[in-house]
mmCIF file of C-alpha atoms in Angstrom:
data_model
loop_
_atom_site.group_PDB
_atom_site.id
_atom_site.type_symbol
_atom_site.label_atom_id
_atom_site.label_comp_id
_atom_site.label_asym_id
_atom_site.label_seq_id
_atom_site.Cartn_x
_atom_site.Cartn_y
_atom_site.Cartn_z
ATOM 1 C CA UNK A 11 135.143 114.752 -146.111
ATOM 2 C CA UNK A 12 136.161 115.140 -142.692
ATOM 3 C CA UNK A 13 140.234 116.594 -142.586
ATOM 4 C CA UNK A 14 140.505 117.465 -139.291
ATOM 5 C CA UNK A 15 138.782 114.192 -136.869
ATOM 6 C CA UNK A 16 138.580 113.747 -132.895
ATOM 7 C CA UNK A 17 137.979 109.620 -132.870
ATOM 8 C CA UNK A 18 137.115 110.164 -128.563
ATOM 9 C CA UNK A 19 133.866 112.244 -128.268
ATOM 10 C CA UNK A 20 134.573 111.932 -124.302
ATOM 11 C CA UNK A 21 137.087 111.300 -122.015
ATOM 12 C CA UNK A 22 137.070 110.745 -117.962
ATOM 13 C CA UNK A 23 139.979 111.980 -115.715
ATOM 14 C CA UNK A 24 140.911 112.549 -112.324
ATOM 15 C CA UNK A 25 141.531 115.169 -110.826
ATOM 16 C CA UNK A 26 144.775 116.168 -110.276
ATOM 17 C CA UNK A 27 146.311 113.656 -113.045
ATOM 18 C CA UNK A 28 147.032 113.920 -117.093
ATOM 19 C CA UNK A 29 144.195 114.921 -119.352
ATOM 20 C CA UNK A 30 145.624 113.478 -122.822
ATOM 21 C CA UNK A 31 142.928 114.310 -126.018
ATOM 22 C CA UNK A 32 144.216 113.654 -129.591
ATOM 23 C CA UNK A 33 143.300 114.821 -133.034
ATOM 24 C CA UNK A 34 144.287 113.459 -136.751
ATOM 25 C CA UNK A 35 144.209 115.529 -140.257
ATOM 26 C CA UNK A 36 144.575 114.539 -143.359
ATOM 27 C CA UNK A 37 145.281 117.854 -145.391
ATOM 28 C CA UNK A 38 148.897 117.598 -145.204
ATOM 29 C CA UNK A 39 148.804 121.586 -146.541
ATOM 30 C CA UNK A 40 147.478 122.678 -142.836
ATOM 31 C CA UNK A 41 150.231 124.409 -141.779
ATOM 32 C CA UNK A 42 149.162 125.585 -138.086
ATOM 33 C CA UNK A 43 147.308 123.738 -135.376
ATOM 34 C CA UNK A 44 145.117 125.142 -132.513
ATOM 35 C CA UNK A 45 142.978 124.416 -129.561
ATOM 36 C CA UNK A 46 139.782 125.889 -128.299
ATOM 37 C CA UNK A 47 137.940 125.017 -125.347
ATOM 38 C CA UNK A 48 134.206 125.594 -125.490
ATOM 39 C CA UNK A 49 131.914 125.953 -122.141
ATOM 40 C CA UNK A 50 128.047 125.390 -122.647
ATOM 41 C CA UNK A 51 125.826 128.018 -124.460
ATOM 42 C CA UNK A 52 129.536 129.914 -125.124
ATOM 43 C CA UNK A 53 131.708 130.606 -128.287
ATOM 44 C CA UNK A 54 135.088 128.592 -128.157
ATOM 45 C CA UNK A 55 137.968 130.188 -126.360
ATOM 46 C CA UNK A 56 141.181 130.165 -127.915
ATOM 47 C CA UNK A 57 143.570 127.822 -125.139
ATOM 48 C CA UNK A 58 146.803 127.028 -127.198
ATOM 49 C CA UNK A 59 148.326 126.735 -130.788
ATOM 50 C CA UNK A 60 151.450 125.181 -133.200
ATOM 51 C CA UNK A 61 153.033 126.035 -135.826
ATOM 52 C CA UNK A 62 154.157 122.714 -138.288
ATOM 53 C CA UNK A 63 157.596 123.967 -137.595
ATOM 54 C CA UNK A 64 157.517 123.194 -133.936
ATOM 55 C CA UNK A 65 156.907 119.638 -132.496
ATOM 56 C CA UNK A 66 155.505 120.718 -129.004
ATOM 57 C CA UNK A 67 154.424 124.082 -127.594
ATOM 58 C CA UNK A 68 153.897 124.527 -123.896
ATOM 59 C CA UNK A 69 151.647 127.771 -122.404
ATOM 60 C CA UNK A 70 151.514 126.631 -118.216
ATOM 61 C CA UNK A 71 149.472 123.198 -117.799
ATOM 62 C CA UNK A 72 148.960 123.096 -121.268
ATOM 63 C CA UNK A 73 151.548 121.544 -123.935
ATOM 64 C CA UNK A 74 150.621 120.770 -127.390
ATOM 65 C CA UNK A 75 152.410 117.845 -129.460
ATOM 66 C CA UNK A 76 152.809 117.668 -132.906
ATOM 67 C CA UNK A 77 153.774 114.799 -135.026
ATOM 68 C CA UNK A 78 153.601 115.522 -138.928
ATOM 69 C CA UNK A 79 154.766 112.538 -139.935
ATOM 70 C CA UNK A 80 151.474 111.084 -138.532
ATOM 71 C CA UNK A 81 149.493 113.810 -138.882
ATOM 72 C CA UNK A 82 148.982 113.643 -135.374
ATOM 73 C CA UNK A 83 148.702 115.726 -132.624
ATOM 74 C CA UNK A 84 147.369 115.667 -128.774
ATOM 75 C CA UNK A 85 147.048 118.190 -126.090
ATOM 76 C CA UNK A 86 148.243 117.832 -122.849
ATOM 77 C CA UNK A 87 146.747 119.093 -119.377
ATOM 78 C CA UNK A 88 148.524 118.729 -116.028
ATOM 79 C CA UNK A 89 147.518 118.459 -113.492
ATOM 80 C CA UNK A 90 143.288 118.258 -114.630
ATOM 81 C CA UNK A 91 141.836 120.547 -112.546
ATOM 82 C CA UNK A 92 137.555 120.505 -112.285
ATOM 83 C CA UNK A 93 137.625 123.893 -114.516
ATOM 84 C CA UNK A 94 139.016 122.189 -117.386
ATOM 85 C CA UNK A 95 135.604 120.571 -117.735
ATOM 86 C CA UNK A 96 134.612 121.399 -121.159
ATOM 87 C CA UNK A 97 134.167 120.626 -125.135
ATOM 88 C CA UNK A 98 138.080 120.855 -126.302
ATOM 89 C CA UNK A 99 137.644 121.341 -130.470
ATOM 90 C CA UNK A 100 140.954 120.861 -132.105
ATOM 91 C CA UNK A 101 141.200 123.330 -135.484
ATOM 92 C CA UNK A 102 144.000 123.320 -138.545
ATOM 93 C CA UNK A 103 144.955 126.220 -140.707
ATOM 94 C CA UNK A 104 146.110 126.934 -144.076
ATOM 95 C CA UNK A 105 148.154 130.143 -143.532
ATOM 96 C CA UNK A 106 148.574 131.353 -146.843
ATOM 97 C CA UNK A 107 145.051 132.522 -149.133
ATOM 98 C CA UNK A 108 141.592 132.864 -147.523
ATOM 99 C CA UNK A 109 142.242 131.571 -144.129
ATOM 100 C CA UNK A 110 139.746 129.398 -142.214
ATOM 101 C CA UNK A 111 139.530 126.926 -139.111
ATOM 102 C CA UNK A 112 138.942 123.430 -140.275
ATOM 103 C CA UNK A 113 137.647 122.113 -136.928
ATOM 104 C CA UNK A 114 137.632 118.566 -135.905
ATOM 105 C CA UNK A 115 134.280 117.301 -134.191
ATOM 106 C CA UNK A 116 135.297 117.648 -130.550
ATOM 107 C CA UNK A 117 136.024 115.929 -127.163
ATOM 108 C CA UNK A 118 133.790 116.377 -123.817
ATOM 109 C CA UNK A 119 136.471 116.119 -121.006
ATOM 110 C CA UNK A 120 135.363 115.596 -117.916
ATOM 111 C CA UNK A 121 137.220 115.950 -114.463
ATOM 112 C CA UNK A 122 135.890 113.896 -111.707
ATOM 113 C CA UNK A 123 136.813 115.645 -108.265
ATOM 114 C CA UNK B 13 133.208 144.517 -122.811
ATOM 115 C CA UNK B 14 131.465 142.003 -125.290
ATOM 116 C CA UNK B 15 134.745 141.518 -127.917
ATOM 117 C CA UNK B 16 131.766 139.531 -130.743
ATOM 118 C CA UNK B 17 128.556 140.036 -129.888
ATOM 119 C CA UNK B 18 125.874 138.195 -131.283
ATOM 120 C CA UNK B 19 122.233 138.906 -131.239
ATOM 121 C CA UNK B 20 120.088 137.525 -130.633
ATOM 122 C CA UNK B 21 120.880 134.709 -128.838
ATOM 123 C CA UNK B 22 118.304 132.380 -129.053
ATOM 124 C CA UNK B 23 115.480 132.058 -131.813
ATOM 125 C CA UNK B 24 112.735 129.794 -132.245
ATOM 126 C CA UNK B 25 110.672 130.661 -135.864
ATOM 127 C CA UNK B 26 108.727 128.489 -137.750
ATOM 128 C CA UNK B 27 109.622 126.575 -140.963
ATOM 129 C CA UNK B 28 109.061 128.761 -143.980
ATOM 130 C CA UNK B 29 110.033 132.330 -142.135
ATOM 131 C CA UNK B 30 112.655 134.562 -143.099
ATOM 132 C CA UNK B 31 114.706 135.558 -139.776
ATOM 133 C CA UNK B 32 118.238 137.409 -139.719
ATOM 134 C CA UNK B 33 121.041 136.997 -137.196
ATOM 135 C CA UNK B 34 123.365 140.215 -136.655
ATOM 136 C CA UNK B 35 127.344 139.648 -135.192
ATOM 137 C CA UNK B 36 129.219 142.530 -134.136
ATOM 138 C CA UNK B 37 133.157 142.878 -133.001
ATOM 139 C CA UNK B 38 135.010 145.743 -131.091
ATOM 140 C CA UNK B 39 138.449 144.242 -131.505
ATOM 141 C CA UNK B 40 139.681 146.606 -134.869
ATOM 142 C CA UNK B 41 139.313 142.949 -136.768
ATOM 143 C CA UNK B 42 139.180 143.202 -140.824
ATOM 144 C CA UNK B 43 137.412 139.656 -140.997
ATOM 145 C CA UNK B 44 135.024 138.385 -139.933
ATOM 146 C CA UNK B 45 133.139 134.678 -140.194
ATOM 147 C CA UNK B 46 130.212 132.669 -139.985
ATOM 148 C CA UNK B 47 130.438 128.979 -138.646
ATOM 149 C CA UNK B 48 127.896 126.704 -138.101
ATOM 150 C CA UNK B 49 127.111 123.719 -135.434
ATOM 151 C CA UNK B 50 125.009 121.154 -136.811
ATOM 152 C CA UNK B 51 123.048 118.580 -134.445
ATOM 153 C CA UNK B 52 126.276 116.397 -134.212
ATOM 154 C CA UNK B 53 128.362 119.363 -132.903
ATOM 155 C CA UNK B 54 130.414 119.466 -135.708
ATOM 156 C CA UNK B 55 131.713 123.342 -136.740
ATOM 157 C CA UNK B 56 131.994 124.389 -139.897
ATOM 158 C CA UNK B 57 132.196 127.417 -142.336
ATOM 159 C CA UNK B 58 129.991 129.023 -143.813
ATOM 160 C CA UNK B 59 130.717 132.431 -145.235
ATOM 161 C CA UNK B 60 133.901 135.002 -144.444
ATOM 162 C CA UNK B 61 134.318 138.915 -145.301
ATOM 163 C CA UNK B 62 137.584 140.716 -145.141
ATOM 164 C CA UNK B 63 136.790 144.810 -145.114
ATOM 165 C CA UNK B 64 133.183 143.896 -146.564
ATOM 166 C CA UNK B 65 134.436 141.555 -149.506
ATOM 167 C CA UNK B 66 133.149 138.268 -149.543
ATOM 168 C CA UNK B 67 136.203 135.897 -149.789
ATOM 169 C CA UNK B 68 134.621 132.251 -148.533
ATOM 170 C CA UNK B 69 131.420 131.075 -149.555
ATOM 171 C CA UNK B 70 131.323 127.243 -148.573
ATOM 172 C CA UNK B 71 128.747 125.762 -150.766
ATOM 173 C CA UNK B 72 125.698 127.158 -148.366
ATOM 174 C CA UNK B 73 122.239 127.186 -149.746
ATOM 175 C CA UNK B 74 121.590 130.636 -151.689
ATOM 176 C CA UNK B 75 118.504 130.888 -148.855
ATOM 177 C CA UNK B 76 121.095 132.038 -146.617
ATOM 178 C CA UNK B 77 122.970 135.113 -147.018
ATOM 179 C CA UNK B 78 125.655 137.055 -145.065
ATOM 180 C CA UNK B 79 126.169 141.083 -145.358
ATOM 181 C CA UNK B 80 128.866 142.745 -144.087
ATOM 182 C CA UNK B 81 127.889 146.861 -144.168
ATOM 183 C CA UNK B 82 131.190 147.963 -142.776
ATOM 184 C CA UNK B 83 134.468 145.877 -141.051
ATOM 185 C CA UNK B 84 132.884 145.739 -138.243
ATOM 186 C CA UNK B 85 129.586 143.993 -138.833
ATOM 187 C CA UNK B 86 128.409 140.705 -140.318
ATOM 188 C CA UNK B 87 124.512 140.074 -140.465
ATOM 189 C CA UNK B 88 123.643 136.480 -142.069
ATOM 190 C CA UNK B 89 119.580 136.795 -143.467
ATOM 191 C CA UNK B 90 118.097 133.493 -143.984
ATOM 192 C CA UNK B 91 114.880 133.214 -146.177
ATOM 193 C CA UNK B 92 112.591 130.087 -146.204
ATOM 194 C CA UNK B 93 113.874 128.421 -143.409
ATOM 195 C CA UNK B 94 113.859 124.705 -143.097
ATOM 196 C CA UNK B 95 114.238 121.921 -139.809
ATOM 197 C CA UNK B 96 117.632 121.413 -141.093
ATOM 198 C CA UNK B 97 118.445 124.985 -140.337
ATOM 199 C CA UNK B 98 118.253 124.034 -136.712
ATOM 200 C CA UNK B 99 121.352 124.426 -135.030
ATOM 201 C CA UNK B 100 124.005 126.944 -133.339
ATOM 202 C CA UNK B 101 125.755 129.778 -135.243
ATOM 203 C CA UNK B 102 128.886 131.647 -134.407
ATOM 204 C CA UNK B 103 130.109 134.683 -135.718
ATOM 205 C CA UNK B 104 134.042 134.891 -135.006
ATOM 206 C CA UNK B 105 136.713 138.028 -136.489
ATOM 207 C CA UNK B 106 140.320 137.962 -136.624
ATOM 208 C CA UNK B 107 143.468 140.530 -138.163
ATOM 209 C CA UNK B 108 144.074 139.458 -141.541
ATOM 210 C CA UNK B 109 147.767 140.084 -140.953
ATOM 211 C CA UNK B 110 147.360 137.660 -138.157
ATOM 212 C CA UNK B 111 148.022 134.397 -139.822
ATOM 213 C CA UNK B 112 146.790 131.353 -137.808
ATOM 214 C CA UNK B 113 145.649 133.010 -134.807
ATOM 215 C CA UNK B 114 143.882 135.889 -133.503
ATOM 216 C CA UNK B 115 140.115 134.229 -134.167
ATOM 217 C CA UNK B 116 137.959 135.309 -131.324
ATOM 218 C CA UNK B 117 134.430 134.033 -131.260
ATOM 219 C CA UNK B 118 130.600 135.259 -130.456
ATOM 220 C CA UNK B 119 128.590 133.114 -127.956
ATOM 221 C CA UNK B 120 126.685 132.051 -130.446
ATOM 222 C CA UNK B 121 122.602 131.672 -131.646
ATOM 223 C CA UNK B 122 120.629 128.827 -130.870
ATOM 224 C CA UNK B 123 118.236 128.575 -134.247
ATOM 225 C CA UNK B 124 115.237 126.351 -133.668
ATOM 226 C CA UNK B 125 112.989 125.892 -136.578
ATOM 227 C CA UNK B 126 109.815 124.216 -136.106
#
């Protein structure tokens, strides 16, 4: 039982325009979103997060949106620049208990120069 | 500085072996985790400590099994290992307090049985 799903395992993108990758969950108890970005043979890197309070959350070329009514949400990058090449895994949270990240099954973004 | 360190990083053993996978953090974190990516890249969890208490144990296969000898170590042992054990294992710690946030992770080990 997948809660947390990526439906695009890749995604092509220009550089220099708007990288858009999106995530659904079904646990409507997650109550805090995040984003990690994962180079080969690495660990993922934290790159941006969202509380269910908030509907977007911006950190420089990097904006998360949140829409809880469709348990949806998508992460924004602009402008795509070649380093953003990477595995983006989108993770949920239940902040209360025994926390752990739920993760979805990622999205391989690639930036064509 | 290496924040989660993982050692080693690569292993190739064959089927049937007993091998064991050490994680180590810096950061002052009180938790620490093991995930695991499958062939299909999907992440998942597989065991948590908090101070050396075992709070999550996700329905793993009692072949594998995680020990924590103080906050700042988490060593996962795996006994009779099988193909399906293939795959790449990351060790990650976070703050308690911290809810939501704070999880940094290892690099990760690339298990190959054959």
């Amino acid at each position: 039982d997948q809660q947390v799903k990526q439906n695009s395992p890749s995604l092509s993108v220009q550089e220099g325009r708007i990288s858009i990758l999106n995530c659904d969950y079904t646990n409507s108890m997650f109550d805090y979103f995040l984003w990690y970005k994962k180079y080969p043979a690495e660990g993922p890197t934290f790159l941006i997060s969202i509380s269910s309070i908030k509907d977007k959350n911006e950190d420089g070329r990097f904006t998360v949106f949140l829409n809880k009514s469709a348990k949806h949400l998508s992460l924004h990058i602009v402008p795509s620049q070649p380093g953003d090449s990477a595995v983006y895994f989108c993770a949920a949270v239940v902040r209360f208990g025994n926390e752990k990240l739920t993760f979805g099954t990622g999205t391989r973004l690639t930036i064509i120069p | 500085d290496t924040a989660v360190s993982q050692t080693p990083k690569y292993l190739v053993t064959q089927m049937g072996n007993d091998k064991s996978i050490k994680c180590e953090q810096n950061l002052g974190h009180d938790t620490m985790y093991w995930y695991k990516q499958d062939s299909k890249k999907f992440l998942k969890i597989m065991f948590s400590y908090n101070n050396k208490e075992l709070i999550i144990n996700e329905t793993v296969p009692n072949r594998f099994s995680p020990k924590s000898p103080d906050k700042a170590h988490l060593n996962l042992h795996i006994n009779s290992l099988e193909l399906g054990d293939s795959a790449v294992y990351f060790c990650a710690s976070r703050l308690a307090s911290q809810r939501g946030y704070g999880y940094t992770f290892g690099s990760g080990t690339r298990l190959t049985v054959v």
